[in-house]
Short mmCIF file of N, CA, C and O in Angstrom, two decimals:
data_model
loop_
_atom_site.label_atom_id
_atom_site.label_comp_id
_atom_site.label_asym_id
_atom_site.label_seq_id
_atom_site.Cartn_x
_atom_site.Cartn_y
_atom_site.Cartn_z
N UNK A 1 94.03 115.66 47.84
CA UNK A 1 94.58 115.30 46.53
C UNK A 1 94.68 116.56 45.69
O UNK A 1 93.60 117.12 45.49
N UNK A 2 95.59 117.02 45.24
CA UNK A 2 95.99 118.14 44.60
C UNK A 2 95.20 117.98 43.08
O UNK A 2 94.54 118.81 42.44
N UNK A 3 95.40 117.15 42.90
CA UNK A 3 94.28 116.51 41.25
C UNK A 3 92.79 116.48 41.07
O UNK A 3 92.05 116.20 40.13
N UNK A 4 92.65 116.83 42.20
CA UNK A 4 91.32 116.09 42.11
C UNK A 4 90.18 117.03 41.42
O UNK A 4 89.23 116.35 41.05
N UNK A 5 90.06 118.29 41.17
CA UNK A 5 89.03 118.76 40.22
C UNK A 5 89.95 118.97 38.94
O UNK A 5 89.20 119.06 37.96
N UNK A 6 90.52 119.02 38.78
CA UNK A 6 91.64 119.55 37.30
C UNK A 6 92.68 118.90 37.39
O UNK A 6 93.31 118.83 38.44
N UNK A 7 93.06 118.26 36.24
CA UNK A 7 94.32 117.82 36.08
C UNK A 7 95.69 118.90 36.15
O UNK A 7 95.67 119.59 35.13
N UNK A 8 96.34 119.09 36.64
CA UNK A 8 97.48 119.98 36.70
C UNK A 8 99.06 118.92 36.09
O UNK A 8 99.35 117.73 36.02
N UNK A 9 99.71 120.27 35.77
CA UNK A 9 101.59 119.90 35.80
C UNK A 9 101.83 120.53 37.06
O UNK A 9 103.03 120.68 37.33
N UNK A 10 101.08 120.90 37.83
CA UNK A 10 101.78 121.26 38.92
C UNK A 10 103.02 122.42 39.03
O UNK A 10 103.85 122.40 39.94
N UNK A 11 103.00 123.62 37.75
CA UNK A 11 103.64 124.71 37.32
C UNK A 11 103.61 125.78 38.23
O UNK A 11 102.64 125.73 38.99
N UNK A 12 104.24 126.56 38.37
CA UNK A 12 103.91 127.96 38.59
C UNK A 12 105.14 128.64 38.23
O UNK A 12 106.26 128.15 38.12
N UNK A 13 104.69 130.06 38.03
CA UNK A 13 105.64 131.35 37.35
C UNK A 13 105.28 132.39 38.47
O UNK A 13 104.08 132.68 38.46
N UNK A 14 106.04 133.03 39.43
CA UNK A 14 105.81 133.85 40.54
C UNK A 14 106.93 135.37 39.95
O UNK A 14 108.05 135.66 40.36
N UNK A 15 106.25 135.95 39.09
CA UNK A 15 106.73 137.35 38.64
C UNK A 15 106.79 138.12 40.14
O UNK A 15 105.71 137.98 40.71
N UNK A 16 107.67 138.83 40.87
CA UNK A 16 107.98 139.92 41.76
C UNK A 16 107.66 138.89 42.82
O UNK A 16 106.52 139.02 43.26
N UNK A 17 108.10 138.26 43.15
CA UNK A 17 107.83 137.36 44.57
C UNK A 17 108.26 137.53 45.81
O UNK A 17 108.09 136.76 46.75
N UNK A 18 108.96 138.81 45.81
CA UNK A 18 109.61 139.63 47.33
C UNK A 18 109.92 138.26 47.64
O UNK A 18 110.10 137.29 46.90
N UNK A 19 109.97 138.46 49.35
CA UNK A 19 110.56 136.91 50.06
C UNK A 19 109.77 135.32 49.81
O UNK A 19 109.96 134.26 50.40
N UNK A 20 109.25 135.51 49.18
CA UNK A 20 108.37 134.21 48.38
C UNK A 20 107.55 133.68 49.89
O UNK A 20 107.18 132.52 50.02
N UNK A 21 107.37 134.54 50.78
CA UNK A 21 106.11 134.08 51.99
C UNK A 21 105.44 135.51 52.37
O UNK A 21 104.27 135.51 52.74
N UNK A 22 105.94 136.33 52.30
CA UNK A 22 105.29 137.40 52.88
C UNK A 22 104.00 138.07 51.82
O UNK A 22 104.58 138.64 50.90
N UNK A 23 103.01 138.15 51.71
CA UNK A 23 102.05 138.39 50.86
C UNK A 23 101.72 137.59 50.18
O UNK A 23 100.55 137.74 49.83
N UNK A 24 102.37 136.44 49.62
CA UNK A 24 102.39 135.53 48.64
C UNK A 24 101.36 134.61 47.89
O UNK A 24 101.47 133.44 48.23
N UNK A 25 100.61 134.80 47.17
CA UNK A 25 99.25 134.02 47.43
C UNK A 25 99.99 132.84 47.23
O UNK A 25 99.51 131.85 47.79
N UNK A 26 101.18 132.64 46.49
CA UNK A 26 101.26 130.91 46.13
C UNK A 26 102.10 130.46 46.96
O UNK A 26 102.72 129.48 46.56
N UNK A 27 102.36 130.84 48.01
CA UNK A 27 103.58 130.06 49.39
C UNK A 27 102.54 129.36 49.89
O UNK A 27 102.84 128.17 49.83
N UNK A 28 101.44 129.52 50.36
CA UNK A 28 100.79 128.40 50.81
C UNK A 28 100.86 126.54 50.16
O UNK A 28 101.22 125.45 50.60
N UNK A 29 100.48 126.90 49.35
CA UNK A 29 100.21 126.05 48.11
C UNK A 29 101.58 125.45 47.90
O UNK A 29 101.60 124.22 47.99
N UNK A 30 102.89 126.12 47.61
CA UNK A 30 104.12 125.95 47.44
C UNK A 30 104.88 125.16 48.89
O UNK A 30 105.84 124.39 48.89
N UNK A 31 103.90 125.75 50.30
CA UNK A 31 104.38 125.01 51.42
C UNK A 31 104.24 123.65 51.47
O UNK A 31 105.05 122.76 51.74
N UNK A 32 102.67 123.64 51.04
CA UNK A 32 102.36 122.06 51.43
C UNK A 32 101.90 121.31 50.56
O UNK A 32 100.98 120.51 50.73
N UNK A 33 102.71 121.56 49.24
CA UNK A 33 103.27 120.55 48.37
C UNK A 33 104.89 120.63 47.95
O UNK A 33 105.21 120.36 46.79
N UNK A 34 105.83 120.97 48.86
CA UNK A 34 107.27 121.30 48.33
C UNK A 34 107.82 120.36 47.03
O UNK A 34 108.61 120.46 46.10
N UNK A 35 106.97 119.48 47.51
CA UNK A 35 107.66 117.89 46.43
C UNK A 35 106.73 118.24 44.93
O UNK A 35 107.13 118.04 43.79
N UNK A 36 106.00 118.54 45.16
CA UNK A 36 104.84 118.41 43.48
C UNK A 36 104.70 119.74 43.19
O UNK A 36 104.11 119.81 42.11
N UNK A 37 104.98 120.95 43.67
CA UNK A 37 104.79 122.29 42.89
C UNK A 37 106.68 122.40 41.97
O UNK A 37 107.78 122.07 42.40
N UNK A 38 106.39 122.80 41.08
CA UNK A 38 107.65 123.03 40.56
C UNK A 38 107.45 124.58 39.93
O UNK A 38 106.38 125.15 40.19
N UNK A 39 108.44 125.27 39.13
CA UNK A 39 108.70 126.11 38.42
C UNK A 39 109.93 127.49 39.25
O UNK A 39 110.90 127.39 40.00
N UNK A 40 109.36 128.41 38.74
CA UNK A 40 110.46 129.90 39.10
C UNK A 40 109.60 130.93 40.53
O UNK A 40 108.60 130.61 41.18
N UNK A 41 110.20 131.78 40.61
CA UNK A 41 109.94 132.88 41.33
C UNK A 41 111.44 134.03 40.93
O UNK A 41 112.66 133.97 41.12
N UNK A 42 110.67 134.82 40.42
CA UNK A 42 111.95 135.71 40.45
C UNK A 42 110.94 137.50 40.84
O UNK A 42 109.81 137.97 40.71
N UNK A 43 112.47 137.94 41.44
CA UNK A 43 112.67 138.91 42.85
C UNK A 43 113.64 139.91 42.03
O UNK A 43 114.58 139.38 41.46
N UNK A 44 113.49 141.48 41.91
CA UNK A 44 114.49 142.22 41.01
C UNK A 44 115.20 142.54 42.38
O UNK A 44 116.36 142.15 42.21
N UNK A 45 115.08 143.03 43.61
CA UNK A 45 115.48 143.71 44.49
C UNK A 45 116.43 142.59 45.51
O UNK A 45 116.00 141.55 46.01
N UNK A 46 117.97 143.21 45.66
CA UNK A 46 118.56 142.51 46.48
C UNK A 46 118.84 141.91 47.59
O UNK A 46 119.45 140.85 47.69
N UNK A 47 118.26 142.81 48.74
CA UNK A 47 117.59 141.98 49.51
C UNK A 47 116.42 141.13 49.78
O UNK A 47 116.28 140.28 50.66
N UNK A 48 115.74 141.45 49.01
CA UNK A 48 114.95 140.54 48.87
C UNK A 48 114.88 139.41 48.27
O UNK A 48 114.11 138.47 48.47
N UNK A 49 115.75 139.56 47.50
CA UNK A 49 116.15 138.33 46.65
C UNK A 49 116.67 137.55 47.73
O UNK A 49 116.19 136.41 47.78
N UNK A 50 117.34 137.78 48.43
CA UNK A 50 118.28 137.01 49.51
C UNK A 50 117.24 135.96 50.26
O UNK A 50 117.38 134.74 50.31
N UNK A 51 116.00 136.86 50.90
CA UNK A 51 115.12 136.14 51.60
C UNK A 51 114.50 135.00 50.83
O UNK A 51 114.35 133.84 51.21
N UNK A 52 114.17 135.56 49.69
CA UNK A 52 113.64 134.43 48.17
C UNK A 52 114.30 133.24 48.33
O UNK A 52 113.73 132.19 48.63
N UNK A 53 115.99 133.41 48.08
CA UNK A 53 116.74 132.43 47.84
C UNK A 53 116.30 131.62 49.30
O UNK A 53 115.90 130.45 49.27
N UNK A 54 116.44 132.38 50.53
CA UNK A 54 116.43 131.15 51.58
C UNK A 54 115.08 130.32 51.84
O UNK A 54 114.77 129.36 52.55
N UNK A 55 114.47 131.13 50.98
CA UNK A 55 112.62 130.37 50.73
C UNK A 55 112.88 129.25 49.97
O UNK A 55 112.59 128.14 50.42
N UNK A 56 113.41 129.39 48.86
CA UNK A 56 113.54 128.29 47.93
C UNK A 56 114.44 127.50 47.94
O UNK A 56 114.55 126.54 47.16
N UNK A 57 115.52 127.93 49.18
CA UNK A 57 115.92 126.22 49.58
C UNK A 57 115.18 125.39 50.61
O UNK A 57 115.78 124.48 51.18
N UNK A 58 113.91 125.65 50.87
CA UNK A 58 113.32 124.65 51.58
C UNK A 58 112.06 123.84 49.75
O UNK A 58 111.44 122.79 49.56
N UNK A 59 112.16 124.32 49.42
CA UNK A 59 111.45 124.31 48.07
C UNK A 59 112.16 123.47 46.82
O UNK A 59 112.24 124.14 45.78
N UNK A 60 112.48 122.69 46.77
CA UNK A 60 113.27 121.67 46.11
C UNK A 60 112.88 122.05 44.59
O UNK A 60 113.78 122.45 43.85
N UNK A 61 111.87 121.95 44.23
CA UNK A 61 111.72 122.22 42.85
C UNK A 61 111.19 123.38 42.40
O UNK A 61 110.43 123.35 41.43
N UNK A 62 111.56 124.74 43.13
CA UNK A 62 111.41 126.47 43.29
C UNK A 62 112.52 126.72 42.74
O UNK A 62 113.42 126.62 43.57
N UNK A 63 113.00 127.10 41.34
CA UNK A 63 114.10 128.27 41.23
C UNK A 63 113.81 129.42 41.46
O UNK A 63 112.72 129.63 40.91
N UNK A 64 114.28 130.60 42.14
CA UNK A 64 114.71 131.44 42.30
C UNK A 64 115.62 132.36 41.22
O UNK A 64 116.77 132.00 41.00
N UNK A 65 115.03 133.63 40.52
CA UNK A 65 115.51 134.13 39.95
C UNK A 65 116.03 135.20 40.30
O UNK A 65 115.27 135.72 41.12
N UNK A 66 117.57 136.29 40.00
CA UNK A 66 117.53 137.41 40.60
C UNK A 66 117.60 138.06 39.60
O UNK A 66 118.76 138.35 39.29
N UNK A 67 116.40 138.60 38.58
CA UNK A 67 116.22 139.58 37.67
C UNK A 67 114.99 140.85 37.32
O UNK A 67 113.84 140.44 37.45
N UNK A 68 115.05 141.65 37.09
CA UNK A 68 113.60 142.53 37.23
C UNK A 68 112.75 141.50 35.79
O UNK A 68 113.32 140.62 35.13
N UNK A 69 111.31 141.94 35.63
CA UNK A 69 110.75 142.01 34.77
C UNK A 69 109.75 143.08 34.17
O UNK A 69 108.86 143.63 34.82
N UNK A 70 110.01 143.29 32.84
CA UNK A 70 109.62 144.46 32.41
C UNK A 70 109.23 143.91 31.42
O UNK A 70 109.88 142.98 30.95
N UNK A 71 107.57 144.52 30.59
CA UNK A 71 107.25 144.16 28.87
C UNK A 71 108.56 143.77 28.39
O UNK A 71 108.51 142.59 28.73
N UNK A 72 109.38 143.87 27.99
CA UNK A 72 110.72 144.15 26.82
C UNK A 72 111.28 142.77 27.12
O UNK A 72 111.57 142.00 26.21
N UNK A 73 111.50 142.28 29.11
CA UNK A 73 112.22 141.62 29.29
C UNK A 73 111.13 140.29 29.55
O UNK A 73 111.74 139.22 29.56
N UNK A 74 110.19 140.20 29.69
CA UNK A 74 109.38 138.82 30.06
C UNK A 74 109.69 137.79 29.42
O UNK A 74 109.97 136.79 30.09
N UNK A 75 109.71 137.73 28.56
CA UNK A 75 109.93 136.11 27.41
C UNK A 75 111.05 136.04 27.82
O UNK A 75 111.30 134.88 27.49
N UNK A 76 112.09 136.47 28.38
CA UNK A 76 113.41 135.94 28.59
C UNK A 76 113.54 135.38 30.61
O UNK A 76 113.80 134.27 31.09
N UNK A 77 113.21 136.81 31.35
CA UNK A 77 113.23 136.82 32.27
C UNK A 77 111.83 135.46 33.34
O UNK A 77 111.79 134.99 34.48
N UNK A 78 111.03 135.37 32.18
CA UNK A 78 110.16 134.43 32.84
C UNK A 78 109.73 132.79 32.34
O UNK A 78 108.96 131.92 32.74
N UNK A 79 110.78 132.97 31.18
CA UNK A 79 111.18 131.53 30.73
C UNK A 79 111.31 130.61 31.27
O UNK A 79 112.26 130.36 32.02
N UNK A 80 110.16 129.71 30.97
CA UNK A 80 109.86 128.08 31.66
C UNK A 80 109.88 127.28 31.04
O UNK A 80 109.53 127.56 29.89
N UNK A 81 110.20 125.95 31.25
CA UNK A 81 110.61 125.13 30.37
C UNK A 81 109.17 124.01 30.02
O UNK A 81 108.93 122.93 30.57
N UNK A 82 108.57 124.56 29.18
CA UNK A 82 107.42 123.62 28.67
C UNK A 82 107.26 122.45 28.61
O UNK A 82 106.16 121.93 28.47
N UNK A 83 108.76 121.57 28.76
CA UNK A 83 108.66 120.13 28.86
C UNK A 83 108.51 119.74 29.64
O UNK A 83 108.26 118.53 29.55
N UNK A 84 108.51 120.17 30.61
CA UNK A 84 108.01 119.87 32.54
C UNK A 84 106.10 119.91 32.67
O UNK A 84 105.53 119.24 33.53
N UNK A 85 105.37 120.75 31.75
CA UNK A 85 104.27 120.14 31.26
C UNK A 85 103.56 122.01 31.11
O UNK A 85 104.35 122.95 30.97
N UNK A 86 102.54 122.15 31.16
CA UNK A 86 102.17 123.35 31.10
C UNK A 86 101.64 124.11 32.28
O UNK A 86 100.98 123.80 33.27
N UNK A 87 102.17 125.17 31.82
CA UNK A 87 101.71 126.40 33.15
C UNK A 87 100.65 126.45 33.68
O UNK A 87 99.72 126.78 32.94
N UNK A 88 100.28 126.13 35.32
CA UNK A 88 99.07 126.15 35.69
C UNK A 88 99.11 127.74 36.31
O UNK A 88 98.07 128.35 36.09
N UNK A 89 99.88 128.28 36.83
CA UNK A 89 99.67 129.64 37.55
C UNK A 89 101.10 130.56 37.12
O UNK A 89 102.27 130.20 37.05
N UNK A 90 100.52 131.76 36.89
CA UNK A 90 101.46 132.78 35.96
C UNK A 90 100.93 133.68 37.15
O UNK A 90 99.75 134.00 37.09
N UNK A 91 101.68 134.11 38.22
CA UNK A 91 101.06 135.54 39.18
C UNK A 91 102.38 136.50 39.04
O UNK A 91 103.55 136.10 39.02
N UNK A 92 101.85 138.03 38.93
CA UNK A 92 102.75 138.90 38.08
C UNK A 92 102.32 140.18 39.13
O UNK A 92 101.25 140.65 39.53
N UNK A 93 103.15 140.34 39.26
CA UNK A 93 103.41 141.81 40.58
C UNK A 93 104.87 142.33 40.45
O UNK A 93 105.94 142.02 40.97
N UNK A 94 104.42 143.36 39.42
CA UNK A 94 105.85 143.87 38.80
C UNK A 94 105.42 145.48 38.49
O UNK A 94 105.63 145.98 37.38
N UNK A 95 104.66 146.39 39.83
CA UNK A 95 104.69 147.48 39.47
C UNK A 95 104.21 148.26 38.37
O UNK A 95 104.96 149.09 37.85
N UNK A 96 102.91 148.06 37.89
CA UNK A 96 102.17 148.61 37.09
C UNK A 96 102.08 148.01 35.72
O UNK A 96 101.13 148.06 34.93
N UNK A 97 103.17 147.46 35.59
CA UNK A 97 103.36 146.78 34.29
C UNK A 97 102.43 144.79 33.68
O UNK A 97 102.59 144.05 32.71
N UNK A 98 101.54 144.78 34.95
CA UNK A 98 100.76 143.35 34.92
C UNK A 98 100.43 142.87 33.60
O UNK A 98 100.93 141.92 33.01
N UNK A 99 99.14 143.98 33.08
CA UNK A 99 98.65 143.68 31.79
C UNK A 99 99.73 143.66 30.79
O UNK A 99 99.67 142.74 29.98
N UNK A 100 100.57 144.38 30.71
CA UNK A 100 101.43 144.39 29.27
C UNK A 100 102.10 143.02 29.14
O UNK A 100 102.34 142.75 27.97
N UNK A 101 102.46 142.14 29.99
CA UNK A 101 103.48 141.26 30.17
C UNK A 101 102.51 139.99 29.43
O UNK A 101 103.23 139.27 28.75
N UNK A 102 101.33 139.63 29.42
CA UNK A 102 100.32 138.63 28.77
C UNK A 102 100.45 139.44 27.03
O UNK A 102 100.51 138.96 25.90
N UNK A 103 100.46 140.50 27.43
CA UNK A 103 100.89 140.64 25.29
C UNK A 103 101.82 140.32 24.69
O UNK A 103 101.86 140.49 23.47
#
């Protein structure tokens, strides 16, 4: 049961998600719930984005973004839609820039 110590929305925000399986801590999690994990993953690099995209069509409720994120650009580039309920996992692998992106 995915509920069962914490109530969740079942969110996630995957900042730099290369092919959304290779390193990934949240593809597991994202595998074997395709139906109840929802939110983004976004990928700045073009091939990789490619592999992303073919990740997240097995992933029904995974968008796929193809944009970098940088301090300047986060509030735009990692925009989630709060009415779907609140963010349980924000993971950020964007090249040195981790901490700045929570300010």
């Amino acid at each position: 049961e995915l509920n069962r110590t914490f109530p969740m929305s079942h969110a996630v925000v995957n900042a730099g998600a290369g092919d959304g399986v290779s390193d990934d801590p949240l593809y597991g999690l994202l595998a074997a719930y395709p139906d109840a994990i929802q939110g983004i993953a976004v990928e700045p690099v073009d091939a990789t984005f490619a592999a992303l995209s073919e990740t997240a069509r097995a992933l029904p409720l995974l968008e796929a973004r193809h944009e970098a994120v940088a301090p300047s650009t986060a509030s735009r580039a990692l925009a989630y839609d709060a009415s779907r309920g609140s963010l349980d996992v924000l993971k950020l692998d964007i090249d040195g820039c981790e901490c700045h992106v929570p300010e």
